[in-house]
Short mmCIF file of C-alpha atoms in Angstrom, two decimals:
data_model
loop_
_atom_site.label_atom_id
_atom_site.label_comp_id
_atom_site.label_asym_id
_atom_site.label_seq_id
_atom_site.Cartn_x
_atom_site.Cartn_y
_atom_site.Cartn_z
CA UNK A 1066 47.74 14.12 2.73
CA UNK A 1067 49.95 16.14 0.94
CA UNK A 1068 52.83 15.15 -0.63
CA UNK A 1069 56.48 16.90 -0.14
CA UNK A 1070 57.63 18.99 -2.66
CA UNK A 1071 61.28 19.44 -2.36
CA UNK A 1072 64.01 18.58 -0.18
CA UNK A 1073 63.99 21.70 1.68
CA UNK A 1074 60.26 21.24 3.27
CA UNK A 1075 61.65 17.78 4.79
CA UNK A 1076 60.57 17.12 8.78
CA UNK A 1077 62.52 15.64 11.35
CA UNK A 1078 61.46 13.61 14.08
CA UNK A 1079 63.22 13.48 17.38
CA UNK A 1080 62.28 10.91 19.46
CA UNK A 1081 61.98 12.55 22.89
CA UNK A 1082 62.98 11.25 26.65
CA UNK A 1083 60.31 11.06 28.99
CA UNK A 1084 61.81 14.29 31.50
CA UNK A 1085 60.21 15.44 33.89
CA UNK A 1086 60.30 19.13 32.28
CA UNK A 1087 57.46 21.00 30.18
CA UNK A 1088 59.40 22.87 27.57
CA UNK A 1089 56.32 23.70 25.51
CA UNK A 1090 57.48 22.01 22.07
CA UNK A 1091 54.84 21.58 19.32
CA UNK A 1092 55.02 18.27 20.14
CA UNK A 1093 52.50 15.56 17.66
CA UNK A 1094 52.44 13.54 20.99
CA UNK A 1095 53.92 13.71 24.15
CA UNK A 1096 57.01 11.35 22.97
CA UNK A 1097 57.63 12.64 19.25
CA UNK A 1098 58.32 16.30 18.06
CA UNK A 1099 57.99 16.78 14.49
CA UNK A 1100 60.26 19.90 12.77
CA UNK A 1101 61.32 21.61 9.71
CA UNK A 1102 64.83 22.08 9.64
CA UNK A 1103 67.33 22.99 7.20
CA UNK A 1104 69.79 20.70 6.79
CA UNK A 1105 70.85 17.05 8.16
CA UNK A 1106 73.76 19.15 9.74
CA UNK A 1107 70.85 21.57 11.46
CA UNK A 1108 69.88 18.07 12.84
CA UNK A 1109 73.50 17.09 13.81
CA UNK A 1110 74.39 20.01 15.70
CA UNK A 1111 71.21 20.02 17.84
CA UNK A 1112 71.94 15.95 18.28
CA UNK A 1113 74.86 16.44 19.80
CA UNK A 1114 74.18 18.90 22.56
CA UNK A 1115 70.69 17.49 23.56
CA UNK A 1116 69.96 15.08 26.47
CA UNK A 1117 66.20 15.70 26.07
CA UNK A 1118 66.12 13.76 22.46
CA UNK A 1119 66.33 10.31 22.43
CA UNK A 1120 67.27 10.08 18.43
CA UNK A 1121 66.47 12.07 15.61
CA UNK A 1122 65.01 10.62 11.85
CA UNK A 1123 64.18 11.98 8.38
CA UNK A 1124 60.71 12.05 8.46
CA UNK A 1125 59.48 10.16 5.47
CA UNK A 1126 56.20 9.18 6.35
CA UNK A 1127 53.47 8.92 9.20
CA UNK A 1128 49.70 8.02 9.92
CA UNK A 1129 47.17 6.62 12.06
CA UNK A 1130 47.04 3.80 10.12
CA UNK A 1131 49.69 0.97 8.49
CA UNK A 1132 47.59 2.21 5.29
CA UNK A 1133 47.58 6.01 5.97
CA UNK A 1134 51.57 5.42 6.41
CA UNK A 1135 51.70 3.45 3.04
CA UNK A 1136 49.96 6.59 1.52
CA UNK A 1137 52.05 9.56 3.14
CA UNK A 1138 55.48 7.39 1.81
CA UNK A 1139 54.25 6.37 -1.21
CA UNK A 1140 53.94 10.04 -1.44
CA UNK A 1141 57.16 11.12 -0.35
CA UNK A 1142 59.81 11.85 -3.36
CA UNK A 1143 61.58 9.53 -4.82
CA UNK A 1144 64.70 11.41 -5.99
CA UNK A 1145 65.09 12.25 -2.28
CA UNK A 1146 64.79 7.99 -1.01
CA UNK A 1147 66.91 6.78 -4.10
CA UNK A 1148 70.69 7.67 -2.54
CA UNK A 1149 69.65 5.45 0.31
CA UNK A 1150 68.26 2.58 -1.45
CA UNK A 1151 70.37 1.72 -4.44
CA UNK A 1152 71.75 -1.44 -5.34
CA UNK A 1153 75.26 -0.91 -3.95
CA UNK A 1154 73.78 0.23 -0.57
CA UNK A 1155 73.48 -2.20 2.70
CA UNK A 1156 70.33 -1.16 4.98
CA UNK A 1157 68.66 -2.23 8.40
CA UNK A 1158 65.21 -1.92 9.53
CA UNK A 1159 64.40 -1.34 13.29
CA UNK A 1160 61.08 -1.58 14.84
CA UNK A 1161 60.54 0.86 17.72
CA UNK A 1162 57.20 0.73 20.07
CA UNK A 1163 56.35 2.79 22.64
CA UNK A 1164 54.40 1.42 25.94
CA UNK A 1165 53.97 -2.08 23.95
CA UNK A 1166 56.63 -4.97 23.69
CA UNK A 1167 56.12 -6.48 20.21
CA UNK A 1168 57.52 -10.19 20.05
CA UNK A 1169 60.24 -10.70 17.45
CA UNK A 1170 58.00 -12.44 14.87
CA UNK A 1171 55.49 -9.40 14.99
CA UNK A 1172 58.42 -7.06 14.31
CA UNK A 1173 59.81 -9.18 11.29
CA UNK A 1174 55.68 -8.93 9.77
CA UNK A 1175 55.96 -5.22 10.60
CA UNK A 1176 59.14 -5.30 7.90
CA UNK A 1177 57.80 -7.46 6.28
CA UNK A 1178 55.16 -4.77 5.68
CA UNK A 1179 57.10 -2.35 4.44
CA UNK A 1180 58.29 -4.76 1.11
CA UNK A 1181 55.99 -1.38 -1.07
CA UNK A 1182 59.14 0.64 -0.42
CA UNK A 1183 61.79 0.26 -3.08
CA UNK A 1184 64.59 -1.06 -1.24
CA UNK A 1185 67.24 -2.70 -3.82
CA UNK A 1186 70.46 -2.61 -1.63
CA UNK A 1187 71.65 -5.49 1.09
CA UNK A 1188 70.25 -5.95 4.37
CA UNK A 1189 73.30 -5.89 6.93
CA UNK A 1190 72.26 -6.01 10.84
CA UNK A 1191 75.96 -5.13 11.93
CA UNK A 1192 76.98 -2.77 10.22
CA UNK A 1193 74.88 -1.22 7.50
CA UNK A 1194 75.32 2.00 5.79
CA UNK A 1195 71.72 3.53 6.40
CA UNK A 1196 69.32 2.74 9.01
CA UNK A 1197 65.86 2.88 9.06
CA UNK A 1198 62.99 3.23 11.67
CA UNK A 1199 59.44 2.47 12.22
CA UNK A 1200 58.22 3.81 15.64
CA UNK A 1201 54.74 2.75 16.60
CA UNK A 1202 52.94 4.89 19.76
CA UNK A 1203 50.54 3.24 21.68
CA UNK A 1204 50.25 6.21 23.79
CA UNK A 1205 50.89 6.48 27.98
CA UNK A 1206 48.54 4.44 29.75
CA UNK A 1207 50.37 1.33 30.95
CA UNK A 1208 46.98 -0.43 32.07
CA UNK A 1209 44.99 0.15 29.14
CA UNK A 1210 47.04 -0.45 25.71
CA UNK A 1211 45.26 -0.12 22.65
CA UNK A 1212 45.55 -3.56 19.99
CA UNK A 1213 46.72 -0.89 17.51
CA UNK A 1214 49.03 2.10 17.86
CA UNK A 1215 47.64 5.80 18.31
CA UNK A 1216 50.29 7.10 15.43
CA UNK A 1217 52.76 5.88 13.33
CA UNK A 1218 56.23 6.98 12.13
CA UNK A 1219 59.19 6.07 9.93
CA UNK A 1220 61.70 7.86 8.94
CA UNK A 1221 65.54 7.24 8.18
CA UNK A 1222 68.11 7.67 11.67
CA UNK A 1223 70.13 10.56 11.49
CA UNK A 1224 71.45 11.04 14.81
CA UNK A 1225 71.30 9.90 18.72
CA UNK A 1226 71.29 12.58 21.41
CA UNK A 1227 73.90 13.21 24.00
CA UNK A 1228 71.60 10.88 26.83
CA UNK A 1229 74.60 8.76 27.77
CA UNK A 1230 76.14 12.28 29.48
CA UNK A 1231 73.26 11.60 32.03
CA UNK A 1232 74.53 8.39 33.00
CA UNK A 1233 78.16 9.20 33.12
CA UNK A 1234 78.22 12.51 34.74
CA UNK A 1235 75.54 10.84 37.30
CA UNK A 1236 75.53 12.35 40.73
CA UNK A 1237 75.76 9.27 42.39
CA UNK A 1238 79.32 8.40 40.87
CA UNK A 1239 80.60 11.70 41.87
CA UNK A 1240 83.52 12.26 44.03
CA UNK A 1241 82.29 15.59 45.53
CA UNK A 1242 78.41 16.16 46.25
CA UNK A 1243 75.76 18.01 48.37
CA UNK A 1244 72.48 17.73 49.70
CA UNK A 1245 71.22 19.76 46.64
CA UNK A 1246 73.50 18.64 44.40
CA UNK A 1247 71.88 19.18 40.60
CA UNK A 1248 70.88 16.27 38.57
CA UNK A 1249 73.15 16.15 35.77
CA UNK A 1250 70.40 15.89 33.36
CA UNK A 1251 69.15 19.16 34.51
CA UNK A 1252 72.81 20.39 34.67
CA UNK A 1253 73.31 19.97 31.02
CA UNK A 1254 69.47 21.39 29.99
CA UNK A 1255 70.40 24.25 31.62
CA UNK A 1256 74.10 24.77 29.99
CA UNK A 1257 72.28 24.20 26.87
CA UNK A 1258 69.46 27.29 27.35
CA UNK A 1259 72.58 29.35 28.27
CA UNK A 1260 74.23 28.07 25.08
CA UNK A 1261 77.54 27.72 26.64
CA UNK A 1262 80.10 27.59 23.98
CA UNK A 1263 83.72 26.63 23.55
CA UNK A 1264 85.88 29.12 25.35
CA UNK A 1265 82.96 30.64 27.08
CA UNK A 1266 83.87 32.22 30.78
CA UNK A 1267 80.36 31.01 32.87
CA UNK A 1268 79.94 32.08 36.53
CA UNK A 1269 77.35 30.57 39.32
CA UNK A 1270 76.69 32.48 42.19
CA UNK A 1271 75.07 29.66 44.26
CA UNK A 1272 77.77 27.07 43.25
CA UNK A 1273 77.59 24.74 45.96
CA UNK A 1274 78.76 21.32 44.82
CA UNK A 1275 79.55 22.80 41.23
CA UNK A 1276 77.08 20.34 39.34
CA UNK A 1277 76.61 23.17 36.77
CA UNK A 1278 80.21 23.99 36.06
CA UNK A 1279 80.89 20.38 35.66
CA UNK A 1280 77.83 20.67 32.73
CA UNK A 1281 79.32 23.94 31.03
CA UNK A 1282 82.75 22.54 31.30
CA UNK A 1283 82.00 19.47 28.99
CA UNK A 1284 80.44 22.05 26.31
CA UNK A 1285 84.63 23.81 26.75
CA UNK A 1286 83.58 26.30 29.02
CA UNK A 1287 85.95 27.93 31.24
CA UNK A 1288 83.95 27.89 34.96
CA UNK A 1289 84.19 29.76 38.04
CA UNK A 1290 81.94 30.36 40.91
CA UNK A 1291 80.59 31.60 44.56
CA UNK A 1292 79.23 30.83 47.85
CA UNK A 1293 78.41 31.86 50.97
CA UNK A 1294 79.09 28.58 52.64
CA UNK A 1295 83.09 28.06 53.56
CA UNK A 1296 82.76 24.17 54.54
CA UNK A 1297 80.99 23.58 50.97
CA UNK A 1298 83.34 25.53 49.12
CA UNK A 1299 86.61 24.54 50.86
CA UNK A 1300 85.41 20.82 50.84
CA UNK A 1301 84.90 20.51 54.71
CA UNK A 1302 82.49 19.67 57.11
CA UNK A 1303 79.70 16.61 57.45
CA UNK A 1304 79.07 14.48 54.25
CA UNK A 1305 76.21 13.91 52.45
CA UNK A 1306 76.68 10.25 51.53
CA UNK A 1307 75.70 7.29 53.11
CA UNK A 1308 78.20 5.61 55.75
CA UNK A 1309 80.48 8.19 55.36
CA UNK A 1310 80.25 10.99 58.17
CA UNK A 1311 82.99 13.45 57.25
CA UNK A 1312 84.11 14.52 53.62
CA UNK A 1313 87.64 13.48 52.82
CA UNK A 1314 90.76 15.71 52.24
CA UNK A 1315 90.50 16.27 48.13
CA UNK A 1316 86.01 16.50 47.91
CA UNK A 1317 86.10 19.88 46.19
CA UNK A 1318 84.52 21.15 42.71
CA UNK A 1319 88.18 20.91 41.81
CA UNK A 1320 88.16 16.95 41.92
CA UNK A 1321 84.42 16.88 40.23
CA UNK A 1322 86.20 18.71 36.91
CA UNK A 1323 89.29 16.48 37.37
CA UNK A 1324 87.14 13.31 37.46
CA UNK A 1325 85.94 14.07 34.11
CA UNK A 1326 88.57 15.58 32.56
CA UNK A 1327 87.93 19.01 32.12
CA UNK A 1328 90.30 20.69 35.39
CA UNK A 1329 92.19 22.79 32.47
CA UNK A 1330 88.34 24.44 32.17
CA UNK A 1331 88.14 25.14 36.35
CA UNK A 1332 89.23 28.95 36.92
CA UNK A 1333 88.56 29.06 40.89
CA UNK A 1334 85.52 29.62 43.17
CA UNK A 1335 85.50 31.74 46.36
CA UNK A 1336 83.50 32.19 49.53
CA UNK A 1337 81.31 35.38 48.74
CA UNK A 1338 78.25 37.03 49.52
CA UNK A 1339 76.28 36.98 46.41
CA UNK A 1340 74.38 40.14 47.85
CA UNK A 1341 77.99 41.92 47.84
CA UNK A 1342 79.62 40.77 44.16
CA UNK A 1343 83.26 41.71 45.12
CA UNK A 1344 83.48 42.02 40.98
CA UNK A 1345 84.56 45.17 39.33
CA UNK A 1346 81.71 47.06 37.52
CA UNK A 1347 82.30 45.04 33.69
CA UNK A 1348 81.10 42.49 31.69
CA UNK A 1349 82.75 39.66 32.60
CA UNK A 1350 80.73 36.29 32.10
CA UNK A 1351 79.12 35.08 28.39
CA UNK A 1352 76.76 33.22 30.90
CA UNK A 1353 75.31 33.12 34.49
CA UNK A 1354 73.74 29.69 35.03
CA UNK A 1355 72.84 29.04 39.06
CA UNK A 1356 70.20 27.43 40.75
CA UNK A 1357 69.14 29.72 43.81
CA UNK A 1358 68.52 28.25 47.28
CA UNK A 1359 65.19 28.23 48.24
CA UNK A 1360 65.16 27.97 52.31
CA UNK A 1361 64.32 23.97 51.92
CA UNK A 1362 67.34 22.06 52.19
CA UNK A 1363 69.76 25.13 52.14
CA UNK A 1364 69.34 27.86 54.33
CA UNK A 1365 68.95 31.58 52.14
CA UNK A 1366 71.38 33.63 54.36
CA UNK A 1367 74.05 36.64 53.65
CA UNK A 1368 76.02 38.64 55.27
CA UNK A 1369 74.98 41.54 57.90
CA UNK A 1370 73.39 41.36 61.22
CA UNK A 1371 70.35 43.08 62.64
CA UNK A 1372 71.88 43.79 66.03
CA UNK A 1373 73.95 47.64 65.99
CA UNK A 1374 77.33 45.59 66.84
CA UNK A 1375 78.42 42.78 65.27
CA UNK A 1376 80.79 39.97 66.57
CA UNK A 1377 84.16 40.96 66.06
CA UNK A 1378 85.69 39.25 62.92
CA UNK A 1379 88.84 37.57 64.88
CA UNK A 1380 86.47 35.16 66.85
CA UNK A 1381 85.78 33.06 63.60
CA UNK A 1382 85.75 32.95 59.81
CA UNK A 1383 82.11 32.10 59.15
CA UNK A 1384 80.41 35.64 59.26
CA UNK A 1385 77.37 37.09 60.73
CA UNK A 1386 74.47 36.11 58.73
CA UNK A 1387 70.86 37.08 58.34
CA UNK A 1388 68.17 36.13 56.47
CA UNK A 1389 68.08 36.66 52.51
CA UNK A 1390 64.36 36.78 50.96
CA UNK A 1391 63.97 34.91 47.50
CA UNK A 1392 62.40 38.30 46.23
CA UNK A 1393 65.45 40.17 47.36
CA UNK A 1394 67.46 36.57 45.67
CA UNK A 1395 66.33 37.25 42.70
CA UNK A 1396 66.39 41.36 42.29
CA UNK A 1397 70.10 41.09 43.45
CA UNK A 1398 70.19 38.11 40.36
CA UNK A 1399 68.79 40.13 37.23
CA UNK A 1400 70.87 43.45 38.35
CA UNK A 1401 73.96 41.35 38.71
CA UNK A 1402 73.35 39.92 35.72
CA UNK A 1403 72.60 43.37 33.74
CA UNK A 1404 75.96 44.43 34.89
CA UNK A 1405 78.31 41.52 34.72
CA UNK A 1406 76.89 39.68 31.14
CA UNK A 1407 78.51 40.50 28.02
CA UNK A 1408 75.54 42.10 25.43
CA UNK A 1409 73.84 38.87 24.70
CA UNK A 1410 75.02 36.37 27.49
CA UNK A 1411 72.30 34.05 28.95
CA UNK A 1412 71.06 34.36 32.80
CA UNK A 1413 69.85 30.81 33.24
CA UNK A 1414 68.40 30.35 36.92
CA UNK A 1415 65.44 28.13 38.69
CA UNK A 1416 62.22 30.05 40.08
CA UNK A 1417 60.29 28.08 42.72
CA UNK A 1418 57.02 28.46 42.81
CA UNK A 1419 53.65 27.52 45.06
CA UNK A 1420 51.51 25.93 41.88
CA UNK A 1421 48.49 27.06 43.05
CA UNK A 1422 48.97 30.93 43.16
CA UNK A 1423 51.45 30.66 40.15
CA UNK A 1424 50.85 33.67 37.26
CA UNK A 1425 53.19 34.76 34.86
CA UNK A 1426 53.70 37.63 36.31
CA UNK A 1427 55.56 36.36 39.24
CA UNK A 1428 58.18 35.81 36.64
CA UNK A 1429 60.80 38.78 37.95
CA UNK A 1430 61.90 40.99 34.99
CA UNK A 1431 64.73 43.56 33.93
CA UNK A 1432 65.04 46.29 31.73
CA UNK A 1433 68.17 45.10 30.75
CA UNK A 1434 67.33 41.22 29.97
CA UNK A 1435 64.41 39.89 27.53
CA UNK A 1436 62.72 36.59 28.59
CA UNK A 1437 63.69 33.82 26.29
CA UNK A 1438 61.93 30.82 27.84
CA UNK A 1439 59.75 29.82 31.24
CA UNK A 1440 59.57 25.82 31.68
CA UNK A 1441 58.10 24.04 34.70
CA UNK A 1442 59.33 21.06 36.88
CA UNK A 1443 56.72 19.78 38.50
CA UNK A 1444 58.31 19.06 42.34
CA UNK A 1445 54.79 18.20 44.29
CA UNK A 1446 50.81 18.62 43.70
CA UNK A 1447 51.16 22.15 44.74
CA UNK A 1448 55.05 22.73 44.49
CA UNK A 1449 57.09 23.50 41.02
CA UNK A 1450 59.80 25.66 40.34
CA UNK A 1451 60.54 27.47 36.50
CA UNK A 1452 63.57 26.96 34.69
CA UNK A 1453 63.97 30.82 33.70
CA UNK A 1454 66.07 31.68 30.48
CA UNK A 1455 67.24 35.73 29.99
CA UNK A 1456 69.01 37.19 27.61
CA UNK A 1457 70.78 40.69 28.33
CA UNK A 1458 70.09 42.89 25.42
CA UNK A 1459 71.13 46.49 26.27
CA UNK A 1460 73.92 48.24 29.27
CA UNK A 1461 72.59 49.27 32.19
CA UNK A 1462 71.39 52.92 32.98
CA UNK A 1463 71.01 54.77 36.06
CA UNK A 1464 68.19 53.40 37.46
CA UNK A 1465 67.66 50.26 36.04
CA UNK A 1466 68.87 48.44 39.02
CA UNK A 1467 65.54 50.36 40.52
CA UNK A 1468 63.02 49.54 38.21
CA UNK A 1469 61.48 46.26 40.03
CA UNK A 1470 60.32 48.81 42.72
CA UNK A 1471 58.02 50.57 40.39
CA UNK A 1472 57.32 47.23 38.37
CA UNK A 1473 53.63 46.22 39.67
CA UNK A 1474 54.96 42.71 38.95
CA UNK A 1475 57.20 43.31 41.88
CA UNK A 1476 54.28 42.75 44.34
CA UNK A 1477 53.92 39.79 43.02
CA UNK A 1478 57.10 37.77 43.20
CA UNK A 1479 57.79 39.44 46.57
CA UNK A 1480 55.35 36.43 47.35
CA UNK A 1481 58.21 34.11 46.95
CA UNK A 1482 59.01 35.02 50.42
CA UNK A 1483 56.75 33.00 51.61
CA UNK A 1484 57.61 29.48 49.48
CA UNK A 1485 59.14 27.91 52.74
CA UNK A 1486 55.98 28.03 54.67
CA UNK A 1487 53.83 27.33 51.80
CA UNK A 1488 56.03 24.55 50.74
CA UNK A 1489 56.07 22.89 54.33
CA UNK A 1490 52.07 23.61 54.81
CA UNK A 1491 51.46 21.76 51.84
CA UNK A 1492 53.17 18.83 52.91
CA UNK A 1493 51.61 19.00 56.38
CA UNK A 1494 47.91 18.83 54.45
CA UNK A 1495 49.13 15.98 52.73
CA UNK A 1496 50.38 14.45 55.82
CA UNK A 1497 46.96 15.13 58.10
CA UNK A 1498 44.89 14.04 54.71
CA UNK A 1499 47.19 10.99 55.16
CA UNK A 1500 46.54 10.31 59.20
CA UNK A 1501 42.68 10.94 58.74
CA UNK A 1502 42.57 8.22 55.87
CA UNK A 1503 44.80 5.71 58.09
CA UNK A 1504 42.20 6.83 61.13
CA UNK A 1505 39.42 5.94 59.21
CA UNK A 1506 40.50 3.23 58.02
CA UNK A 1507 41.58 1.66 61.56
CA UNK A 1508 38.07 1.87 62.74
#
């Protein structure tokens, strides 16, 4: 193994939560993504934006083995291990495992172990001055865990991620929230791929509950938004929690910023068409971040009517509506976003998908935004949908807002018309599969 030459070729290790989202990393396992970054501060700054990373460490040595990890540190430079272990210094050691629970005399041998290193400071479990890590992976399968780990790390703790945001902005302690009310995990993943800033102005067409302006509030965002639906915007109608059959007078996104301090951050939201932006022709937002519907739990409606005469206006203030196709969702989307992004804002959005007829190329594209990243949730055996990240990288022309039509992707995506009924046959399979097991099985 080789040994590291300089401070500047130093990995880090975040430790990484176990989402339910394939971001691609170049991952060493599924739990532990090694790096080469800068600067501590590089590690810092990621640290406290991410809810993905668990913690983050100095990488100062790793192997398959206890001896292969003697070897890497007793390779690693000792000018760069010194300011951490001198004399005056007070330390800890903690022992991390992964799908194995050590007892506490097997951690102490696993320090124990480590008595090569040249530690001359004082241990202090309370409060020490540098802390220290050895993780041990014993890799995923709960039923068969090895005697010895797959891979092992240690390192020295620089930073914890932001995961406590997941538990505190939690949907279930919310004072306003939908049927399709975002996780806040994936709230905040997504504010993060837009890279919503301090001071930022970010818009979501599809705002529903707001779960993703409370996200890109926290990060100092000023947030604003749209929907179609007047009871979800103005806060009225049935609720969707549990004993409780109306929604009370102040459930609005305004009350979901106040809860967590950020109403100073809440510019307004409006009943709209998102078909029919009643914006001026500018750039106005540093970053659109919106999670379509996709005809499962919310209907994908606008405004218009197939019949010659409409209803006249007077009789009600909920509006004609007709059906919206997710191909015609997300055209409307990108050309939207080509005109209303400042030159390099972020168009963050969710793609659903049927998994089995999934290609890149059902990805929709504009000649205005540049693909920056396509990640997958995994929703059902044959259901997903694609966290989509764009970047707008040149004004629109003329016929931009046109060019999906000569696009031979466009043929393909225009198959997302069709997710409802391949969403609901899939579960119908699984449901007969189900009924003919349960049949056989009651003979």
């Amino acid at each position: 193994m080789a040994a590291f030459s300089s401070r500047s070729c130093l990995q880090y290790l975040l430790h990484l939560a176990q989402d339910n989202l394939d971001f691609r990393l170049p991952v060493t396992s599924i739990r532990y993504c090694r790096d080469n970054l800068q600067t501590g501060e590089d590690v810092h700054s990621i640290m406290a934006r991410s809810v993905c990373a668990k913690s983050a460490f100095e990488l100062w040595g790793h192997g398959q083995t206890h001896s292969e990890l003697r070897t890497s540190l007793l390779n690693f430079p000792s000018e760069i291990m010194s300011p951490f272990m001198h004399k005056d210094s007070t330390y800890r050691i903690n022992v991390y495992t992964f799908n194995k629970t050590l007892l506490f005399a097997d951690r102490i041998k696993r320090i124990d172990a480590l008595e090569y290193l040249p530690f001359e400071g004082t241990v202090s479990l309370k409060n020490p001055q540098h802390i220290f890590c050895l993780l041990e992976d014993y890799g995923t399968d709960p039923n068969n865990i090895p005697e010895d780990p797959n891979y092992i790390y240690f390192g020295r703790w620089i930073a914890d991620g932001q995961r406590d945001l997941i538990r505190s902005h939690s949907v279930k302690n919310r004072h306003f929230i939908g049927n399709t009310s975002m996780d806040a995990g994936l709230s905040f993943i997504m504010a993060n791929h837009a890279r919503v800033k301090q001071d930022d102005l970010v818009f979501d067409p599809f705002v529903g509950t707001g779960s993703l302006l409370v996200a890109c509030s926290h990060f100092g965002a000023y947030v604003c938004g749209t929907d179609i639906d007047y009871n979800t915007i103005h806060g009225k109608g049935r609720s969707s929690r549990k004993n409780q059959k109306w929604r009370g007078p102040d459930e609005n996104i305004r009350a979901n910023l106040r809860q967590y301090g950020a109403q100073k951050m809440y510019v307004d939201v409006m009943v709209s068409d998102a078909s029919k932006p009643a914006w001026r022709d500018a750039a106005l937002f540093d970053a659109i971040v919106t999670d379509p519907p996709y005809g499962i739990r919310e209907a994908t409606r606008r405004t218009g009517s197939h019949k010659d005469i409409a209803k006249p206006a007077e009789e009600s203030h909920v509006p004609v509506s007709q059906a919206y196709h997710l191909s015609d969702i997300f055209t409307d989307l990108l050309n939207f976003s080509a005109h209303h992004l400042v030159m390099g804002g972020r168009l963050v959005y969710w793609l659903p998908v049927y998994r089995p007829e999934y290609c890149e190329e059902m990805v929709p594209l504009h000649p205005c935004l540049q693909l920056i990243s396509n990640c997958e949730q995994t929703l059902s055996s044959h259901t997903s949908r694609r966290l989509i990240t764009m970047e707008k990288i040149k004004e629109p022309e003329e016929f931009d807002s046109l060019a999906h039509l000569s696009d031979p992707r466009f043929s393909a995506y225009q198959g997302h018309n069709a997710f409802r009924e391949k969403y609901f046959s899939g579960l119908n399979k699984k449901s007969t599969k189900e009924n003919n097991k349960s049949d056989v099985s009651g003979d």
